[in-house]
């Protein structure tokens, strides 16, 4: 055995024992946490995978308002901003490290009340009226409609209650002109019907300044509203219908250039204005029925995201010297360059059906779950990038834009080709994805202490895209397909009443697709980006131990190893 291998194994063992010992030091009395990570309500201690459950009390006390806040409290989860307005989530290092392509399937799937939310722009929304957040690590596919290679984040909202009319409202004030208002209200509309209406708004000045345009950046101006209706239909069945809307209209994020001369880290000099607008909506219905032998759950949703962003492309002011880029020569300065605008409209329709056993088969030894999932995903993407090629400090926009000069603009379809004008990058793309999958998972009890879990999934994805760059009238018609069978095997063993040990193997799959920009073969040099990208697979082995030390007086701790 080499020294390096022995050293790594020693560190793993030391880490395991540290977290085990650390749990004895926790003396705070807590309530047992129940989750639906495996489609049935069970204690987080009894789930044989790495799960973090964040209760509404924790969400409130730790001021968790959005996905970005999860990084501080959920181990192994990293949430970052890309280009100032895109949210990138990774779990155990697996995620969308670059998310330029909105048609790409996520490595970490976001679910709202069990419904897959497809658009990456929806990750910018605020949490509103949340009951709990469940974070599952590792590949998921045998229990969820959308498979993922990194994990799942399931945000579960508070249901309408039949137990009376009640509500809560609060308002907060802070520095930089912060004003935040929230209201949550429950109404009983009849013996079998209740509704819950929630909304929140946040206004805050920016804490960064663009000294050229006078804009304050890193500001907040958003509004969220959610309406939720629950109807008990009799015969142990119910229908839940909800709609959620999030809107943001702000200046945007500060992204300071590497050669920016301003000494204050909260000041910058850029010659383009910044703007960030987003409308994100979800309308969904969930039907549940107790069939006796199993619970039936049917979920359908319509989702739409509409985003527009204007930003400085080179992140510097016109005329500032270029210092950090080698080989350009002395006296080189930055030109004007901006995206104005980048827009995307994302329309998604999903349908999912689950059947979860109530009465275990084979003499009470076999629990099972079956499911099927279908999704249509359509995107309309437009990018207008401008660059001051003649270095006169003024950009030549497309004629007809409200910010274009009538005597200094480019006419699309006119006699002069686009490359005579001041364009950086121009793209119009219309990608679509159609996804279908079936999946299932079983738990077989070999004894009262020992159980075997098996799961299987089949996924089929078809992608098509019409890409038109630089005002061409002819589409590059791209297409691709991915299909894969993946699965999961796990063993659970109850060492005692308070200790669960498990070992699992799971295979994750992320379908391929088409890129928005790409190179061509035979074009002087090999392409760096191809028209299509390949599918991604992840194989994960996890060893875990979950304990209730000093029963009911400590939080559970577990150690899991990803190989």
Coordinates of C-alpha atoms in Angstrom, one line a residue:
X1 CA 0.0 0.0 0.0
X2 CA 1.5 3.4 -1.0
X3 CA 2.0 6.1 1.6
X4 CA -0.5 8.5 -0.3
X5 CA -3.2 5.9 -0.3
X6 CA -2.7 5.1 3.4
X7 CA -2.7 8.8 4.2
X8 CA -6.0 9.4 2.4
X9 CA -7.7 6.4 4.1
X10 CA -6.4 7.6 7.5
X11 CA -8.0 11.1 6.8
X12 CA -11.3 9.5 5.8
X13 CA -11.4 7.4 9.0
X14 CA -10.4 10.4 11.1
X15 CA -13.1 12.5 9.6
X16 CA -15.7 9.8 10.2
X17 CA -14.7 9.4 13.9
X18 CA -14.6 13.2 14.3
X19 CA -18.2 13.7 13.1
X20 CA -19.3 10.7 15.2
X21 CA -17.7 12.0 18.3
X22 CA -18.9 15.6 17.6
X23 CA -22.5 14.5 17.7
X24 CA -22.2 13.5 21.4
X25 CA -21.5 17.2 22.2
X26 CA -24.8 18.4 20.8
X27 CA -27.1 18.9 23.8
X28 CA -30.0 20.8 22.1
X29 CA -33.3 19.1 22.4
X30 CA -34.8 18.8 18.9
X31 CA -37.9 17.3 17.4
X32 CA -37.7 14.4 14.9
X33 CA -37.7 15.5 11.3
X34 CA -39.8 13.7 8.7
X35 CA -39.1 14.0 5.0
X36 CA -40.6 12.7 1.7
X37 CA -37.3 12.1 0.0
X38 CA -38.4 8.6 -0.9
X39 CA -42.0 9.4 -1.8
X40 CA -43.3 8.4 1.6
X41 CA -43.2 10.3 4.9
X42 CA -40.5 8.9 7.1
X43 CA -37.9 10.1 9.6
X44 CA -34.7 11.5 8.1
X45 CA -32.9 9.0 10.3
X46 CA -34.5 6.1 8.4
X47 CA -33.5 7.2 4.9
X48 CA -30.5 5.4 3.5
X49 CA -29.0 8.4 1.7
X50 CA -27.4 11.7 2.6
X51 CA -30.3 14.0 3.2
X52 CA -30.5 17.5 4.8
X53 CA -33.9 18.7 5.9
X54 CA -34.3 22.4 6.8
X55 CA -37.5 23.1 8.8
X56 CA -39.5 26.3 8.6
X57 CA -38.1 27.3 12.0
X58 CA -34.6 27.0 10.7
X59 CA -35.5 28.9 7.5
X60 CA -36.8 31.7 9.6
X61 CA -34.1 31.8 12.3
X62 CA -31.2 31.5 9.8
X63 CA -32.7 34.1 7.3
X64 CA -32.7 31.7 4.4
X65 CA -34.4 33.7 1.6
X66 CA -33.1 32.1 -1.6
X67 CA -31.0 29.3 -3.0
X68 CA -27.8 31.3 -2.5
X69 CA -28.3 31.1 1.3
X70 CA -28.2 27.3 1.2
X71 CA -24.4 27.3 0.8
X72 CA -23.9 28.5 4.3
X73 CA -25.8 25.8 6.1
X74 CA -26.0 22.7 3.9
X75 CA -22.8 20.6 3.7
X76 CA -21.6 19.8 0.3
X77 CA -23.8 22.3 -1.5
X78 CA -22.3 25.2 -3.4
X79 CA -24.6 28.0 -4.8
X80 CA -22.9 30.7 -6.8
X81 CA -23.7 33.5 -9.3
X82 CA -22.6 33.2 -12.9
X83 CA -22.4 36.5 -15.0
X84 CA -24.2 38.3 -12.2
X85 CA -27.7 36.8 -12.9
X86 CA -27.4 33.1 -13.4
X87 CA -27.5 30.7 -10.4
X88 CA -25.2 27.7 -10.5
X89 CA -25.8 24.9 -8.0
X90 CA -23.3 22.0 -7.3
X91 CA -23.6 19.2 -4.8
X92 CA -20.4 17.3 -3.9
X93 CA -18.8 19.1 -6.8
X94 CA -21.3 17.9 -9.5
X95 CA -23.3 20.7 -11.1
X96 CA -23.7 23.1 -14.0
X97 CA -20.3 24.8 -13.8
X98 CA -21.2 26.8 -16.9
X99 CA -24.9 27.3 -17.6
X100 CA -24.8 29.3 -20.8
X101 CA -27.2 26.8 -22.4
X102 CA -30.7 26.9 -20.9
X103 CA -31.7 23.8 -22.7
X104 CA -29.2 21.6 -20.9
X105 CA -30.7 19.4 -18.3
X106 CA -29.6 20.3 -14.7
X107 CA -27.1 18.3 -12.7
X108 CA -29.0 19.3 -9.6
X109 CA -32.7 19.2 -10.1
X110 CA -35.0 21.7 -8.4
X111 CA -38.5 20.5 -7.4
X112 CA -41.3 22.6 -5.9
X113 CA -43.7 20.5 -3.9
X114 CA -42.4 17.5 -5.9
X115 CA -42.9 19.1 -9.3
X116 CA -39.7 19.5 -11.4
X117 CA -39.0 23.1 -12.2
X118 CA -37.1 23.1 -15.5
X119 CA -35.8 26.6 -16.2
X120 CA -32.4 27.6 -14.6
X121 CA -33.7 31.1 -14.3
X122 CA -36.3 30.0 -11.7
X123 CA -33.3 29.4 -9.3
X124 CA -33.2 33.2 -8.9
X125 CA -36.6 33.3 -7.2
X126 CA -37.1 33.9 -3.5
X127 CA -38.4 31.3 -1.1
X128 CA -42.0 32.1 -0.1
X129 CA -44.2 30.4 2.6
X130 CA -41.9 27.3 2.8
X131 CA -42.6 24.4 5.2
X132 CA -39.2 22.7 4.7
X133 CA -36.4 22.2 2.2
X134 CA -35.0 18.7 1.5
X135 CA -31.5 18.4 -0.1
X136 CA -30.6 14.9 -1.4
X137 CA -27.0 14.3 -2.4
X138 CA -25.9 12.0 -5.1
X139 CA -27.5 10.7 -8.3
X140 CA -31.3 10.6 -8.3
X141 CA -33.6 8.9 -10.8
X142 CA -35.4 6.0 -9.4
X143 CA -37.9 8.1 -7.4
X144 CA -38.0 11.5 -9.2
X145 CA -39.4 12.5 -12.6
X146 CA -36.3 14.4 -13.6
X147 CA -33.1 12.4 -13.2
X148 CA -30.0 14.2 -11.9
X149 CA -26.3 13.4 -11.5
X150 CA -25.6 15.7 -8.5
X151 CA -28.7 15.6 -6.4
X152 CA -32.1 17.1 -5.8
X153 CA -33.4 20.2 -3.9
X154 CA -37.1 19.9 -3.1
X155 CA -38.7 23.0 -1.7
X156 CA -42.0 22.1 0.0
X157 CA -44.5 24.8 0.6
X158 CA -47.0 25.0 3.5
X159 CA -50.4 23.5 2.6
X160 CA -53.7 25.2 3.1
X161 CA -55.2 24.1 6.4
X162 CA -58.8 23.3 7.3
X163 CA -58.2 24.3 11.0
X164 CA -59.4 27.9 10.8
X165 CA -58.6 31.3 9.4
X166 CA -55.2 32.7 10.5
X167 CA -52.4 34.8 9.1
X168 CA -49.1 36.5 9.8
X169 CA -47.5 39.6 8.4
X170 CA -44.2 41.3 9.2
X171 CA -42.1 44.2 7.9
X172 CA -38.4 44.6 8.2
X173 CA -36.2 47.7 7.7
X174 CA -32.4 47.8 7.3
X175 CA -29.5 49.8 5.9
X176 CA -29.2 50.7 2.3
X177 CA -32.9 51.6 2.4
X178 CA -34.0 48.0 2.9
X179 CA -37.7 47.4 3.2
X180 CA -39.1 43.9 3.2
X181 CA -42.7 43.0 3.7
X182 CA -44.2 39.5 4.0
X183 CA -47.7 38.2 4.6
X184 CA -49.1 34.7 4.9
X185 CA -52.8 34.0 5.2
X186 CA -54.9 30.9 5.5
X187 CA -58.7 30.9 4.7
X188 CA -61.2 28.1 5.3
X189 CA -63.7 28.3 2.3
X190 CA -65.9 25.4 3.3
X191 CA -66.0 22.1 5.1
X192 CA -63.7 20.5 2.5
X193 CA -61.9 23.6 1.0
X194 CA -59.1 25.8 2.2
X195 CA -56.9 28.4 0.6
X196 CA -53.5 30.0 1.4
X197 CA -52.3 33.3 -0.1
X198 CA -48.8 34.6 0.5
X199 CA -46.8 37.4 -0.8
X200 CA -43.5 39.2 -0.2
X201 CA -41.7 42.2 -1.5
X202 CA -38.1 43.5 -1.1
X203 CA -36.7 46.9 -2.0
X204 CA -33.1 47.8 -1.3
X205 CA -30.6 50.3 -2.7
X206 CA -27.4 48.9 -4.2
X207 CA -24.2 48.7 -2.2
X208 CA -22.0 49.2 -5.2
X209 CA -21.7 52.2 -7.5
X210 CA -20.9 52.6 -11.2
X211 CA -19.0 55.9 -11.2
X212 CA -19.5 56.4 -14.9
X213 CA -23.3 55.8 -15.3
X214 CA -24.3 56.8 -11.8
X215 CA -26.1 53.6 -11.2
X216 CA -26.1 51.8 -7.9
X217 CA -25.6 48.0 -8.4
X218 CA -26.3 44.9 -6.3
X219 CA -29.7 46.3 -5.5
X220 CA -33.0 44.5 -4.9
X221 CA -36.4 45.1 -6.2
X222 CA -38.6 42.0 -6.4
X223 CA -42.1 40.8 -5.6
X224 CA -43.5 37.3 -5.0
X225 CA -47.0 36.0 -4.7
X226 CA -48.4 32.5 -4.2
X227 CA -52.1 31.3 -4.2
X228 CA -52.8 27.8 -3.0
X229 CA -56.1 26.0 -3.0
X230 CA -56.8 22.6 -1.4
X231 CA -60.0 20.6 -1.9
X232 CA -60.8 17.4 -0.2
X233 CA -62.8 15.4 -2.8
X234 CA -64.0 12.5 -0.6
X235 CA -63.0 8.8 -0.8
X236 CA -59.6 9.7 0.5
X237 CA -58.7 11.9 -2.4
X238 CA -57.7 15.6 -2.7
X239 CA -56.9 18.2 -5.4
X240 CA -54.4 20.9 -4.8
X241 CA -54.0 23.8 -7.3
X242 CA -51.5 26.5 -6.9
X243 CA -49.9 29.4 -8.8
X244 CA -46.7 31.2 -7.9
X245 CA -45.3 34.4 -9.5
X246 CA -41.9 36.0 -9.0
X247 CA -40.9 39.4 -10.6
X248 CA -37.6 41.3 -10.4
X249 CA -36.7 44.6 -11.9
X250 CA -33.4 45.9 -10.7
X251 CA -30.2 47.5 -12.0
X252 CA -28.2 44.3 -11.6
X253 CA -25.0 42.9 -10.1
X254 CA -21.7 44.6 -9.9
X255 CA -19.0 42.7 -11.9
X256 CA -15.7 44.6 -11.6
X257 CA -13.2 44.2 -14.4
X258 CA -9.6 43.1 -13.7
X259 CA -8.1 46.4 -14.9
X260 CA -10.7 48.6 -13.2
X261 CA -8.7 51.5 -11.6
X262 CA -11.1 52.4 -8.8
X263 CA -9.5 51.6 -5.4
X264 CA -12.8 51.1 -3.5
X265 CA -13.9 47.4 -3.9
X266 CA -17.5 48.6 -4.0
X267 CA -16.9 51.1 -6.8
X268 CA -16.4 50.4 -10.5
X269 CA -16.1 52.2 -13.8
X270 CA -18.1 50.8 -16.7
X271 CA -19.6 52.7 -19.7
X272 CA -22.7 50.6 -20.2
X273 CA -25.9 50.7 -18.1
X274 CA -27.0 47.5 -16.3
X275 CA -30.5 46.1 -16.1
X276 CA -32.0 42.8 -14.9
X277 CA -35.7 41.9 -15.4
X278 CA -37.3 38.5 -14.7
X279 CA -40.8 37.2 -14.5
X280 CA -41.0 33.5 -13.4
X281 CA -44.4 31.7 -13.0
X282 CA -45.6 28.2 -12.1
X283 CA -49.1 27.0 -12.3
X284 CA -49.6 23.4 -11.1
X285 CA -52.1 20.8 -9.9
X286 CA -51.6 17.8 -7.7
X287 CA -54.2 15.1 -7.4
X288 CA -53.8 12.5 -4.6
X289 CA -55.9 9.4 -3.9
X290 CA -55.6 6.5 -1.5
X291 CA -56.4 3.4 -3.5
X292 CA -56.1 1.1 -0.6
X293 CA -53.1 -0.9 -1.8
X294 CA -51.3 2.2 -2.9
X295 CA -51.3 6.0 -3.0
X296 CA -51.8 7.6 -6.4
X297 CA -50.3 11.0 -7.1
X298 CA -50.7 12.9 -10.3
X299 CA -48.8 16.2 -10.9
X300 CA -49.1 18.6 -13.8
X301 CA -47.5 22.0 -14.4
X302 CA -47.2 24.9 -16.8
X303 CA -44.1 27.0 -16.3
X304 CA -42.9 30.2 -17.9
X305 CA -39.8 32.3 -17.4
X306 CA -39.1 35.6 -19.2
X307 CA -35.7 37.3 -18.6
X308 CA -34.0 40.3 -20.1
X309 CA -30.4 41.4 -19.2
X310 CA -28.4 44.4 -20.3
X311 CA -24.7 44.5 -19.1
X312 CA -21.2 45.8 -19.9
X313 CA -19.5 43.0 -21.8
X314 CA -15.8 43.9 -21.2
X315 CA -16.5 45.2 -17.7
X316 CA -14.4 48.4 -18.2
X317 CA -14.8 52.0 -19.2
X318 CA -14.0 53.2 -22.7
X319 CA -10.4 54.4 -22.8
X320 CA -9.1 52.7 -19.7
X321 CA -5.6 51.1 -20.3
X322 CA -5.4 47.3 -20.8
X323 CA -2.8 46.1 -18.2
X324 CA -3.6 42.5 -17.4
X325 CA -3.8 41.0 -20.9
X326 CA -0.3 40.3 -22.3
X327 CA 0.8 40.8 -25.9
X328 CA -1.4 43.7 -26.8
X329 CA 1.3 46.3 -26.7
X330 CA 1.7 49.6 -24.8
X331 CA -1.1 52.1 -25.0
X332 CA -3.9 49.6 -25.7
X333 CA -7.1 50.7 -24.2
X334 CA -10.6 49.2 -23.7
X335 CA -13.2 49.8 -26.3
X336 CA -17.0 49.9 -25.6
X337 CA -18.7 46.5 -25.5
X338 CA -22.1 45.5 -24.2
X339 CA -24.9 43.0 -24.4
X340 CA -28.1 44.9 -25.0
X341 CA -30.0 42.8 -24.5
X342 CA -29.8 39.1 -23.8
X343 CA -33.3 37.7 -23.6
X344 CA -34.8 34.2 -23.0
X345 CA -38.4 33.0 -22.9
X346 CA -38.7 29.5 -21.4
X347 CA -42.0 27.6 -21.6
X348 CA -42.3 24.2 -19.9
X349 CA -45.0 21.6 -19.5
X350 CA -44.6 18.7 -17.2
X351 CA -46.8 15.7 -16.3
X352 CA -45.8 13.0 -13.7
X353 CA -47.6 10.1 -12.1
X354 CA -46.5 8.2 -9.0
X355 CA -47.9 5.0 -7.4
X356 CA -46.6 4.3 -3.9
X357 CA -47.5 1.1 -2.0
X358 CA -49.5 1.2 1.2
X359 CA -49.7 -2.5 1.8
X360 CA -46.3 -4.2 1.4
X361 CA -46.4 -7.2 -0.9
X362 CA -44.9 -10.7 -0.4
X363 CA -46.2 -11.2 3.2
X364 CA -45.5 -7.6 4.2
X365 CA -41.8 -7.7 3.1
X366 CA -41.8 -5.6 -0.2
X367 CA -42.5 -1.9 -0.5
X368 CA -42.6 -0.4 -4.0
X369 CA -42.8 2.8 -5.9
X370 CA -43.6 3.3 -9.6
X371 CA -43.6 6.4 -11.7
X372 CA -43.6 8.0 -15.1
X373 CA -42.6 11.5 -16.3
X374 CA -43.1 13.6 -19.4
X375 CA -41.8 17.1 -20.2
X376 CA -41.9 19.5 -23.1
X377 CA -39.3 22.3 -22.9
X378 CA -39.2 25.2 -25.4
X379 CA -36.8 28.2 -25.4
X380 CA -36.6 31.4 -27.4
X381 CA -33.2 32.9 -27.0
X382 CA -31.9 36.2 -28.4
X383 CA -28.5 37.9 -27.9
X384 CA -27.4 41.2 -29.2
X385 CA -23.7 42.0 -28.5
X386 CA -22.2 45.2 -29.7
X387 CA -18.5 46.3 -29.9
X388 CA -17.1 49.7 -30.7
X389 CA -14.9 48.7 -33.6
X390 CA -14.0 52.2 -34.8
X391 CA -13.0 53.2 -31.2
X392 CA -15.0 56.4 -31.3
X393 CA -16.7 55.7 -28.0
X394 CA -20.2 55.3 -29.5
X395 CA -22.0 52.0 -30.4
X396 CA -24.0 51.5 -33.6
X397 CA -27.2 49.7 -32.6
X398 CA -29.8 47.9 -34.6
X399 CA -32.2 50.4 -36.1
X400 CA -35.6 50.4 -34.3
X401 CA -34.2 49.9 -30.9
X402 CA -35.4 52.6 -28.5
X403 CA -31.8 53.4 -27.6
X404 CA -30.5 53.5 -31.2
X405 CA -29.6 56.8 -33.1
X406 CA -31.7 57.0 -36.3
X407 CA -28.7 58.4 -38.2
X408 CA -26.2 55.9 -36.9
X409 CA -27.7 52.4 -36.8
X410 CA -27.7 49.0 -38.7
X411 CA -30.7 48.0 -40.8
X412 CA -31.4 44.3 -40.5
X413 CA -31.9 42.9 -44.1
X414 CA -30.4 46.0 -45.6
X415 CA -27.8 46.1 -48.4
X416 CA -24.7 46.2 -46.2
X417 CA -23.6 43.0 -44.5
X418 CA -23.5 42.8 -40.7
X419 CA -19.7 42.6 -40.5
X420 CA -19.4 46.2 -41.7
X421 CA -21.0 47.2 -38.5
X422 CA -20.3 47.1 -34.7
X423 CA -21.4 43.7 -33.7
X424 CA -19.7 41.4 -31.2
X425 CA -22.0 38.4 -31.1
X426 CA -25.6 38.1 -32.4
X427 CA -27.7 34.9 -32.0
X428 CA -31.3 33.8 -32.3
X429 CA -31.8 30.2 -31.1
X430 CA -34.9 28.2 -30.6
X431 CA -34.0 24.9 -28.8
X432 CA -36.6 22.4 -27.7
X433 CA -36.4 19.3 -25.5
X434 CA -38.9 16.4 -25.1
X435 CA -38.3 14.0 -22.3
X436 CA -39.9 10.8 -21.2
X437 CA -39.0 8.4 -18.4
X438 CA -40.3 5.5 -16.3
X439 CA -38.8 4.5 -13.0
X440 CA -39.4 2.3 -10.0
X441 CA -37.9 1.4 -6.6
X442 CA -38.4 -1.5 -4.2
X443 CA -37.4 -2.2 -0.6
X444 CA -37.3 -5.8 0.5
X445 CA -37.0 -6.8 4.2
X446 CA -34.9 -9.8 4.6
X447 CA -35.3 -9.5 8.3
X448 CA -36.5 -6.9 10.8
X449 CA -33.0 -5.3 10.7
X450 CA -31.8 -5.9 7.2
X451 CA -33.3 -4.5 3.9
X452 CA -32.3 -4.5 0.3
X453 CA -33.2 -1.5 -2.0
X454 CA -33.3 -1.8 -5.8
X455 CA -34.3 0.8 -8.4
X456 CA -34.3 1.1 -12.1
X457 CA -35.0 3.9 -14.6
X458 CA -35.3 4.3 -18.3
X459 CA -34.9 7.8 -19.8
X460 CA -35.4 9.0 -23.4
X461 CA -34.7 12.6 -24.5
X462 CA -35.0 14.2 -27.9
X463 CA -33.5 17.7 -28.6
X464 CA -33.9 19.9 -31.6
X465 CA -32.7 23.4 -32.2
X466 CA -32.9 26.1 -34.9
X467 CA -29.9 28.4 -34.5
X468 CA -29.5 31.6 -36.5
X469 CA -26.4 33.6 -35.8
X470 CA -25.6 37.1 -37.1
X471 CA -29.0 37.8 -38.7
X472 CA -29.0 34.9 -41.1
X473 CA -32.4 33.8 -42.4
X474 CA -31.3 30.1 -42.6
X475 CA -31.5 27.8 -39.6
X476 CA -28.7 25.5 -38.5
X477 CA -31.1 22.7 -37.7
X478 CA -29.5 20.7 -34.9
X479 CA -30.8 17.6 -33.3
X480 CA -29.8 14.9 -30.8
X481 CA -31.1 12.1 -28.7
X482 CA -30.2 10.3 -25.5
X483 CA -31.6 7.2 -23.9
X484 CA -30.2 5.3 -21.0
X485 CA -31.1 2.7 -18.4
X486 CA -29.8 3.5 -14.9
X487 CA -30.4 2.0 -11.5
X488 CA -29.6 1.9 -7.8
X489 CA -28.8 -0.9 -5.3
X490 CA -28.5 -0.3 -1.5
X491 CA -28.3 -2.4 1.7
X492 CA -29.7 -1.1 5.0
X493 CA -28.9 -2.6 8.4
X494 CA -30.3 -1.4 11.8
X495 CA -27.4 -1.9 14.2
X496 CA -29.8 -1.0 17.0
X497 CA -32.9 1.1 17.6
X498 CA -31.0 4.3 17.0
X499 CA -28.4 3.4 14.5
X500 CA -28.7 2.8 10.7
X501 CA -25.8 1.7 8.5
X502 CA -26.1 1.6 4.8
X503 CA -24.1 1.0 1.6
X504 CA -25.4 2.1 -1.8
X505 CA -24.5 2.2 -5.4
X506 CA -26.4 4.5 -7.8
X507 CA -25.9 5.5 -11.4
X508 CA -26.9 9.0 -12.6
X509 CA -27.6 10.2 -16.1
X510 CA -27.8 13.6 -17.6
X511 CA -28.9 13.7 -21.3
X512 CA -26.9 15.4 -24.1
X513 CA -28.2 18.3 -26.2
X514 CA -27.3 21.1 -28.6
X515 CA -25.1 24.2 -28.1
X516 CA -26.1 27.7 -29.0
X517 CA -22.7 28.6 -30.4
X518 CA -20.2 26.3 -31.9
X519 CA -17.4 25.9 -34.4
X520 CA -17.1 24.1 -37.7
X521 CA -14.8 21.4 -39.0
X522 CA -12.5 22.5 -41.9
X523 CA -12.5 26.1 -40.8
X524 CA -8.7 26.7 -40.5
X525 CA -8.6 25.2 -37.0
X526 CA -10.4 22.3 -35.1
X527 CA -13.6 23.6 -33.4
X528 CA -13.4 24.1 -29.6
X529 CA -17.1 23.8 -29.2
X530 CA -19.2 21.3 -31.2
X531 CA -22.8 21.6 -32.3
X532 CA -23.9 18.8 -29.9
X533 CA -22.7 17.9 -26.5
X534 CA -22.7 14.4 -25.1
X535 CA -24.6 12.8 -22.3
X536 CA -23.1 12.7 -18.8
X537 CA -23.1 9.7 -16.4
X538 CA -22.0 9.5 -12.8
X539 CA -21.5 6.3 -10.7
X540 CA -21.7 6.9 -7.0
X541 CA -20.9 4.6 -4.0
X542 CA -22.0 5.8 -0.6
X543 CA -21.3 4.4 2.8
X544 CA -23.3 6.0 5.6
X545 CA -24.0 5.7 9.3
X546 CA -26.9 7.6 11.0
X547 CA -27.4 7.8 14.7
X548 CA -29.6 9.2 17.5
X549 CA -27.0 9.7 20.2
X550 CA -28.4 10.6 23.6
X551 CA -31.9 9.9 22.2
X552 CA -33.9 13.0 21.4
X553 CA -31.2 15.3 22.8
X554 CA -28.9 15.5 19.8
X555 CA -29.1 16.1 16.1
X556 CA -28.2 13.1 14.0
X557 CA -24.9 13.1 12.4
X558 CA -23.7 10.8 9.6
X559 CA -20.7 10.4 7.4
X560 CA -21.0 9.5 3.7
X561 CA -18.2 8.8 1.3
X562 CA -18.5 9.4 -2.4
X563 CA -16.3 7.3 -4.5

